[in-house]
Amino acid sequence: MKTVMVFGTFDILHLGHIDLLVQAKKYAEKLIVVVARDERTKRIKGKSSVHSEEERRILISHIDCVDEAVLGGESDVYSVILEKKPDIIALGYDQTAFVDKLEEIISSNTLHTKVIRLKPYNEKKYKSGIIKEVIHSQL
């Protein structure tokens, strides 16, 4: 069975996230979503998530097109790739964290994983940072 893997924080779930997952699912029979750990999210984004890693994983797991939702590795962000061995890794249009070493990890572990970049969904409206700014301005 062909598998596609997507990585993300998925805090404050929105239509842009749903579109990303639906796009990714079109590439394979099985969609595995890797939800970023709280500690890693804070390090990358400079602030904590609204929802905990487990809350975000549970929310993602209830989306119809998602076959499996897992938390990212605690010490090694790439460990889940080596464990699950996806056929495809689908990146968001603006995803940059940990992408630079992705090809190196794939080739050095003799995986045959293809890396693709998905299209944005109304990025001026459905981007987590923009949505959080709007929410905070209303408080």
PDB file of C-alpha atoms in Angstrom:
ATOM      1  CA  MET A   1       0.000   0.000   0.000  1.00  0.00           C
ATOM      2  CA  LYS A   2       1.410   3.373  -1.029  1.00  0.00           C
ATOM      3  CA  THR A   3       1.800   5.854   1.851  1.00  0.00           C
ATOM      4  CA  VAL A   4       2.166   9.615   2.001  1.00  0.00           C
ATOM      5  CA  MET A   5       3.414  11.465   5.075  1.00  0.00           C
ATOM      6  CA  VAL A   6       2.705  15.054   6.106  1.00  0.00           C
ATOM      7  CA  PHE A   7       4.338  16.996   8.944  1.00  0.00           C
ATOM      8  CA  GLY A   8       2.925  19.976  10.808  1.00  0.00           C
ATOM      9  CA  THR A   9       1.971  21.692  14.025  1.00  0.00           C
ATOM     10  CA  PHE A  10      -1.753  21.836  13.199  1.00  0.00           C
ATOM     11  CA  ASP A  11      -2.585  24.286  15.962  1.00  0.00           C
ATOM     12  CA  ILE A  12      -5.925  26.061  15.501  1.00  0.00           C
ATOM     13  CA  LEU A  13      -7.091  23.773  12.709  1.00  0.00           C
ATOM     14  CA  HIS A  14      -8.413  25.604   9.621  1.00  0.00           C
ATOM     15  CA  LEU A  15      -9.385  25.050   5.976  1.00  0.00           C
ATOM     16  CA  GLY A  16      -5.795  25.464   4.823  1.00  0.00           C
ATOM     17  CA  HIS A  17      -4.836  22.445   6.952  1.00  0.00           C
ATOM     18  CA  ILE A  18      -7.768  20.400   5.637  1.00  0.00           C
ATOM     19  CA  ASP A  19      -6.848  21.253   2.053  1.00  0.00           C
ATOM     20  CA  LEU A  20      -3.222  20.233   2.690  1.00  0.00           C
ATOM     21  CA  LEU A  21      -4.344  16.842   3.997  1.00  0.00           C
ATOM     22  CA  VAL A  22      -6.828  16.280   1.159  1.00  0.00           C
ATOM     23  CA  GLN A  23      -4.160  17.181  -1.418  1.00  0.00           C
ATOM     24  CA  ALA A  24      -1.672  14.794   0.194  1.00  0.00           C
ATOM     25  CA  LYS A  25      -4.169  11.920   0.336  1.00  0.00           C
ATOM     26  CA  LYS A  26      -4.571  12.087  -3.460  1.00  0.00           C
ATOM     27  CA  TYR A  27      -0.997  10.780  -3.813  1.00  0.00           C
ATOM     28  CA  ALA A  28      -1.441   7.519  -1.870  1.00  0.00           C
ATOM     29  CA  GLU A  29      -3.886   5.095  -0.291  1.00  0.00           C
ATOM     30  CA  LYS A  30      -2.646   5.807   3.240  1.00  0.00           C
ATOM     31  CA  LEU A  31      -2.079   9.239   4.801  1.00  0.00           C
ATOM     32  CA  ILE A  32       0.138   9.437   7.881  1.00  0.00           C
ATOM     33  CA  VAL A  33       0.172  12.803   9.645  1.00  0.00           C
ATOM     34  CA  VAL A  34       3.085  13.601  11.954  1.00  0.00           C
ATOM     35  CA  VAL A  35       2.128  16.193  14.567  1.00  0.00           C
ATOM     36  CA  ALA A  36       4.957  18.320  15.957  1.00  0.00           C
ATOM     37  CA  ARG A  37       5.910  17.915  19.600  1.00  0.00           C
ATOM     38  CA  ASP A  38       5.216  20.823  21.979  1.00  0.00           C
ATOM     39  CA  GLU A  39       8.904  21.411  22.711  1.00  0.00           C
ATOM     40  CA  ARG A  40       9.843  21.477  19.023  1.00  0.00           C
ATOM     41  CA  THR A  41       6.931  23.778  18.174  1.00  0.00           C
ATOM     42  CA  LYS A  42       8.041  26.245  20.835  1.00  0.00           C
ATOM     43  CA  ARG A  43      11.628  26.125  19.542  1.00  0.00           C
ATOM     44  CA  ILE A  44      10.642  26.649  15.889  1.00  0.00           C
ATOM     45  CA  LYS A  45       7.852  29.190  16.333  1.00  0.00           C
ATOM     46  CA  GLY A  46       9.176  30.918  19.434  1.00  0.00           C
ATOM     47  CA  LYS A  47       5.966  30.351  21.400  1.00  0.00           C
ATOM     48  CA  SER A  48       3.816  27.560  22.740  1.00  0.00           C
ATOM     49  CA  SER A  49       0.880  26.104  20.849  1.00  0.00           C
ATOM     50  CA  VAL A  50      -2.678  26.844  21.925  1.00  0.00           C
ATOM     51  CA  HIS A  51      -3.406  23.099  22.045  1.00  0.00           C
ATOM     52  CA  SER A  52      -1.111  20.425  23.469  1.00  0.00           C
ATOM     53  CA  GLU A  53       0.599  17.926  21.166  1.00  0.00           C
ATOM     54  CA  GLU A  54      -1.843  15.184  22.188  1.00  0.00           C
ATOM     55  CA  GLU A  55      -4.890  17.423  21.644  1.00  0.00           C
ATOM     56  CA  ARG A  56      -3.591  18.318  18.182  1.00  0.00           C
ATOM     57  CA  ARG A  57      -2.921  14.657  17.369  1.00  0.00           C
ATOM     58  CA  ILE A  58      -6.454  13.679  18.439  1.00  0.00           C
ATOM     59  CA  LEU A  59      -8.024  16.478  16.370  1.00  0.00           C
ATOM     60  CA  ILE A  60      -6.058  15.432  13.278  1.00  0.00           C
ATOM     61  CA  SER A  61      -6.924  11.753  13.788  1.00  0.00           C
ATOM     62  CA  HIS A  62     -10.641  12.581  13.468  1.00  0.00           C
ATOM     63  CA  ILE A  63     -10.316  14.014   9.955  1.00  0.00           C
ATOM     64  CA  ASP A  64     -11.760  11.554   7.433  1.00  0.00           C
ATOM     65  CA  CYS A  65      -8.843  11.466   5.002  1.00  0.00           C
ATOM     66  CA  VAL A  66      -6.273  10.812   7.770  1.00  0.00           C
ATOM     67  CA  ASP A  67      -5.439   7.138   8.256  1.00  0.00           C
ATOM     68  CA  GLU A  68      -2.892   7.545  11.046  1.00  0.00           C
ATOM     69  CA  ALA A  69      -1.879  10.492  13.240  1.00  0.00           C
ATOM     70  CA  VAL A  70       1.340  10.187  15.230  1.00  0.00           C
ATOM     71  CA  LEU A  71       3.525  12.473  17.295  1.00  0.00           C
ATOM     72  CA  GLY A  72       6.927  13.369  15.901  1.00  0.00           C
ATOM     73  CA  GLY A  73      10.066  11.889  17.395  1.00  0.00           C
ATOM     74  CA  GLU A  74      11.121  13.379  20.716  1.00  0.00           C
ATOM     75  CA  SER A  75      14.846  13.553  20.078  1.00  0.00           C
ATOM     76  CA  ASP A  76      15.098  13.016  16.320  1.00  0.00           C
ATOM     77  CA  VAL A  77      12.637  14.723  14.012  1.00  0.00           C
ATOM     78  CA  TYR A  78      13.499  12.293  11.210  1.00  0.00           C
ATOM     79  CA  SER A  79      13.030   9.060  13.208  1.00  0.00           C
ATOM     80  CA  VAL A  80       9.385   8.700  12.190  1.00  0.00           C
ATOM     81  CA  ILE A  81      10.452   8.685   8.517  1.00  0.00           C
ATOM     82  CA  LEU A  82      12.867   5.829   9.184  1.00  0.00           C
ATOM     83  CA  GLU A  83      10.214   3.972  11.186  1.00  0.00           C
ATOM     84  CA  LYS A  84       7.267   4.376   8.769  1.00  0.00           C
ATOM     85  CA  LYS A  85       9.222   4.495   5.468  1.00  0.00           C
ATOM     86  CA  PRO A  86       6.660   6.503   3.484  1.00  0.00           C
ATOM     87  CA  ASP A  87       6.634   6.416  -0.310  1.00  0.00           C
ATOM     88  CA  ILE A  88       6.019  10.168  -0.416  1.00  0.00           C
ATOM     89  CA  ILE A  89       6.585  13.088   1.940  1.00  0.00           C
ATOM     90  CA  ALA A  90       4.258  15.967   1.111  1.00  0.00           C
ATOM     91  CA  LEU A  91       5.418  19.392   2.296  1.00  0.00           C
ATOM     92  CA  GLY A  92       3.265  22.464   2.712  1.00  0.00           C
ATOM     93  CA  TYR A  93       3.931  25.356   0.328  1.00  0.00           C
ATOM     94  CA  ASP A  94       5.622  27.371   3.095  1.00  0.00           C
ATOM     95  CA  GLN A  95       7.164  24.549   5.113  1.00  0.00           C
ATOM     96  CA  THR A  96      10.857  25.155   5.777  1.00  0.00           C
ATOM     97  CA  ALA A  97      11.680  23.628   9.177  1.00  0.00           C
ATOM     98  CA  PHE A  98      13.889  20.533   8.858  1.00  0.00           C
ATOM     99  CA  VAL A  99      13.455  20.430   5.065  1.00  0.00           C
ATOM    100  CA  ASP A 100      17.122  21.165   4.357  1.00  0.00           C
ATOM    101  CA  LYS A 101      18.307  17.762   5.632  1.00  0.00           C
ATOM    102  CA  LEU A 102      15.343  15.762   4.368  1.00  0.00           C
ATOM    103  CA  GLU A 103      16.894  14.636   1.075  1.00  0.00           C
ATOM    104  CA  GLU A 104      20.129  13.734   2.889  1.00  0.00           C
ATOM    105  CA  ILE A 105      18.277  11.572   5.440  1.00  0.00           C
ATOM    106  CA  ILE A 106      16.342   9.825   2.674  1.00  0.00           C
ATOM    107  CA  SER A 107      19.385   9.038   0.537  1.00  0.00           C
ATOM    108  CA  SER A 108      21.724   8.108   3.402  1.00  0.00           C
ATOM    109  CA  ASN A 109      19.184   5.566   4.649  1.00  0.00           C
ATOM    110  CA  THR A 110      18.555   4.168   1.158  1.00  0.00           C
ATOM    111  CA  LEU A 111      14.881   5.048   1.270  1.00  0.00           C
ATOM    112  CA  HIS A 112      13.000   5.515  -1.978  1.00  0.00           C
ATOM    113  CA  THR A 113      10.849   8.323  -0.619  1.00  0.00           C
ATOM    114  CA  LYS A 114       9.814  11.073  -3.010  1.00  0.00           C
ATOM    115  CA  VAL A 115       9.463  14.615  -1.615  1.00  0.00           C
ATOM    116  CA  ILE A 116       6.754  16.830  -3.105  1.00  0.00           C
ATOM    117  CA  ARG A 117       5.510  20.336  -2.364  1.00  0.00           C
ATOM    118  CA  LEU A 118       1.749  20.947  -2.130  1.00  0.00           C
ATOM    119  CA  LYS A 119      -0.109  24.030  -3.336  1.00  0.00           C
ATOM    120  CA  PRO A 120      -1.338  26.773  -0.987  1.00  0.00           C
ATOM    121  CA  TYR A 121      -5.004  27.215  -0.182  1.00  0.00           C
ATOM    122  CA  ASN A 122      -5.825  30.925  -0.038  1.00  0.00           C
ATOM    123  CA  GLU A 123      -2.595  31.638   1.875  1.00  0.00           C
ATOM    124  CA  LYS A 124      -3.527  35.267   2.536  1.00  0.00           C
ATOM    125  CA  LYS A 125      -6.494  34.113   4.628  1.00  0.00           C
ATOM    126  CA  TYR A 126      -5.758  30.573   5.825  1.00  0.00           C
ATOM    127  CA  LYS A 127      -2.328  30.744   7.383  1.00  0.00           C
ATOM    128  CA  SER A 128      -2.073  29.895  11.086  1.00  0.00           C
ATOM    129  CA  GLY A 129      -0.054  33.015  11.939  1.00  0.00           C
ATOM    130  CA  ILE A 130      -2.651  35.302  10.351  1.00  0.00           C
ATOM    131  CA  ILE A 131      -5.527  33.501  12.075  1.00  0.00           C
ATOM    132  CA  LYS A 132      -3.788  33.761  15.471  1.00  0.00           C
ATOM    133  CA  GLU A 133      -3.195  37.498  14.935  1.00  0.00           C
ATOM    134  CA  VAL A 134      -6.894  38.036  14.196  1.00  0.00           C
ATOM    135  CA  ILE A 135      -7.920  36.042  17.269  1.00  0.00           C
ATOM    136  CA  HIS A 136      -5.509  37.940  19.545  1.00  0.00           C
ATOM    137  CA  SER A 137      -6.694  41.290  18.186  1.00  0.00           C
ATOM    138  CA  GLN A 138     -10.252  40.370  19.210  1.00  0.00           C
ATOM    139  CA  LEU A 139      -9.309  39.615  22.827  1.00  0.00           C
TER     140      LEU A 139
END
